[in-house]
Amino acid sequence: MGSIRGFSLKHRVATVFRRVFRWRRSAARCRRVEGSSDRVELLSRLLSWTDRVKARAKAILGRNMDPGRGYFRVGKEEWAGEIPKGHMAVYVGQKDGDIERILVPIVYVNHPLFRDLLKEFEKEFGYNHPGGLTVPCRISEFESVQTRIKAGQCTRKLLSWKKTWF
Amino acid sequence: MMVKPCWRPCVEGDGSGSREDLDGRANGLWWYKDLGQHVNGEFSMAVIQANNLLEDQSQLESGPLSLLDSGPCGTFVGVYDGHGGPETSRFVNQTLFTNLKRFASESEEVSADVIRKAFLATEEEFLCLVRQQWSTNPQMASVGTCCLVGVICNGVLHVANAGDSRAVLGRADKSGRGVTAIQLSTEHNASFESVRNELRTLHPDDPHIVVSKHKVWRVKGIIQVSRSIGDAYLKRWEFNREPLLDKFRLPRRFSKPILSAEPSILIHRLSPEDQFLIFASDGLWEHLSNQEAVDIVTSNSRNGIARRLVECALRKAAKKREMRYADLKKIERGVRRHFHDDITVVVVFVDRQPSTAQSTPVVSIRGARVPNRANS
């Protein structure tokens, strides 16, 4: 945007907006503090409770989640019962070797690379999984596929970010 | 008071709505007709797709069961669970009922013989089509379909089955305390010892007529069902040649068809205790037992009951795969086949005899006729 009468309009507009919104936000905060009805108190208690739950969940996940991989490994007791939202258990391993139970994000399952791994299973066994979804490959191979899917997702995110801002 | 209408269940397909309501609705991988009328009462249908191309097909026809105006009237239900591709199930969905009407016109009644003739004529027509398309589309020789048919006419129910779909009757106990599930169809799947024995008796010279691979019994080590329409490569030796794919080629010459299209037929006179019938492809029955399905129908409202049955099966499928149902919904078609099969459910309530239902309009509805490719 060009400058009009020697100053940048962009800057002025942004400042005005910021001031208006700051005023509105502080007004809302005042109302919340001043409000003495039971309903408001209940709401604020609910909000602080959700904050506590969020913090607790973060603490648990932070402990178990392997940040580099985005899934849980067998042996971490905390997730043995409950499957986290957006995840599923996958059994990875070959017929004669060890089978490892791994939690993967659901979005990975729809990925073409993951589909290719499942096609291998389909060729030999059809669709008769013994219970959980079975992926017949070496752990290292599975991990490399996961890394590639993750890398793809990051690139996609970066691209969409670029599209928005440039 | 203002929010009250929001809590009401979404009622659709009550026979008075738009064309979409009459023909059912498609939504993503779902197709459903929550409630409709047939000459003997109400019905509900639902389909969920798992395969890349939906292989299940289904239909409900209500009204004249022959080409004559004076001929028999009643309700016809067909559930066709295709395999190898959707071509045969689609063909049967278009052809079988017409063939049944033709034979019913000739004999002026619906009988086991009429249904049997309709099955065999449909099979013959499909094999002709395979032969016609052999040079351009040889893979037609490797597609087939299971075929489950129910016909209610003059208070008598005929259930004909070739393959592993299933029909279950919900019958009220005499004491009036509950509803018992009674299976009406005979299944033709090599997982049953009786089916394996039947195949061995029919093919005494072939020691490999049924083979167990990875603990799953298959006819010739290829297919689990022993009866079907289509599967031309297992019916006629002439199709066992190039360019048919290697995995469908048999090493040993055969003169007698390995699979048969002959249906098992049960005839049952409906009694006042007989409340409803559930027709479904094996996709439902691998997750729900007969009694579980009947209990679900008994303890819920009729509107959307077929969809509820499918949903219960999907919840079980999600549990088996160690995930949440909400997450299973995010799995796309194709890869979804690793979680569950295509599922078709038709629930037919038997409320009245057709003599009192002259005013009911003719109904002809096909499951998932609306292409759901656009939505998924």
CSV table of C-alpha atoms in Angstrom, one decimal, chain A residues 17-81:
chain,number,residue,atom,x,y,z
A,17,PHE,CA,-7.6,-1.6,14.9
A,18,ARG,CA,-5.2,-2.7,17.7
A,19,ARG,CA,-6.5,0.1,20.0
A,20,VAL,CA,-10.2,-0.8,19.4
A,21,PHE,CA,-9.7,-4.5,20.0
A,22,ARG,CA,-7.6,-3.9,23.1
A,23,TRP,CA,-10.4,-1.8,24.5
A,24,ARG,CA,-13.0,-4.4,23.8
A,25,ARG,CA,-11.0,-7.2,25.2
A,26,SER,CA,-10.3,-5.3,28.5
A,27,ALA,CA,-14.0,-4.4,28.8
A,28,ALA,CA,-14.9,-8.1,28.5
A,29,ARG,CA,-12.4,-9.0,31.1
A,30,CYS,CA,-13.8,-6.4,33.5
A,31,ARG,CA,-17.3,-7.8,33.1
A,32,ARG,CA,-16.1,-11.2,33.9
A,33,VAL,CA,-14.3,-10.1,37.1
A,34,GLU,CA,-17.1,-7.9,38.2
A,35,GLY,CA,-19.9,-10.3,37.4
A,36,SER,CA,-21.2,-11.7,40.7
A,37,SER,CA,-23.9,-14.1,39.5
A,38,ASP,CA,-23.6,-17.8,40.2
A,39,ARG,CA,-23.6,-18.6,36.5
A,40,VAL,CA,-20.4,-16.6,35.9
A,41,GLU,CA,-18.7,-18.2,38.8
A,42,LEU,CA,-19.6,-21.6,37.5
A,43,LEU,CA,-18.3,-20.8,34.1
A,44,SER,CA,-15.0,-19.5,35.5
A,45,ARG,CA,-14.7,-22.7,37.6
A,46,LEU,CA,-15.4,-24.8,34.6
A,47,LEU,CA,-12.7,-22.9,32.6
A,48,SER,CA,-10.1,-23.4,35.3
A,49,TRP,CA,-11.0,-27.0,35.5
A,50,THR,CA,-10.5,-27.5,31.7
A,51,ASP,CA,-7.2,-25.7,32.0
A,52,ARG,CA,-6.1,-28.2,34.8
A,53,VAL,CA,-7.3,-31.2,32.7
A,54,LYS,CA,-5.4,-29.8,29.7
A,55,ALA,CA,-2.3,-29.3,31.7
A,56,ARG,CA,-2.5,-32.9,33.1
A,57,ALA,CA,-3.1,-34.4,29.7
A,58,LYS,CA,-0.1,-32.5,28.3
A,59,ALA,CA,2.0,-33.8,31.2
A,60,ILE,CA,1.0,-37.4,30.5
A,61,LEU,CA,1.4,-37.2,26.8
A,62,GLY,CA,4.6,-35.3,27.1
A,63,ARG,CA,6.0,-38.1,29.1
A,64,ASN,CA,5.0,-40.9,26.7
A,65,MET,CA,5.0,-39.4,23.3
A,66,ASP,CA,8.2,-39.8,21.3
A,67,PRO,CA,8.3,-36.3,19.8
A,68,GLY,CA,10.3,-37.3,16.8
A,69,ARG,CA,8.0,-40.1,15.7
A,70,GLY,CA,4.5,-39.0,16.8
A,71,TYR,CA,3.5,-42.4,18.1
A,72,PHE,CA,3.8,-44.5,21.3
A,73,ARG,CA,5.9,-47.6,21.8
A,74,VAL,CA,4.9,-50.8,23.5
A,75,GLY,CA,6.0,-51.0,27.1
A,76,LYS,CA,4.7,-47.6,28.1
A,77,GLU,CA,2.0,-48.6,30.5
A,78,GLU,CA,0.0,-45.4,30.6
A,79,TRP,CA,-1.7,-45.9,27.2
A,80,ALA,CA,-2.2,-49.7,27.4
A,81,GLY,CA,-5.9,-49.3,28.1
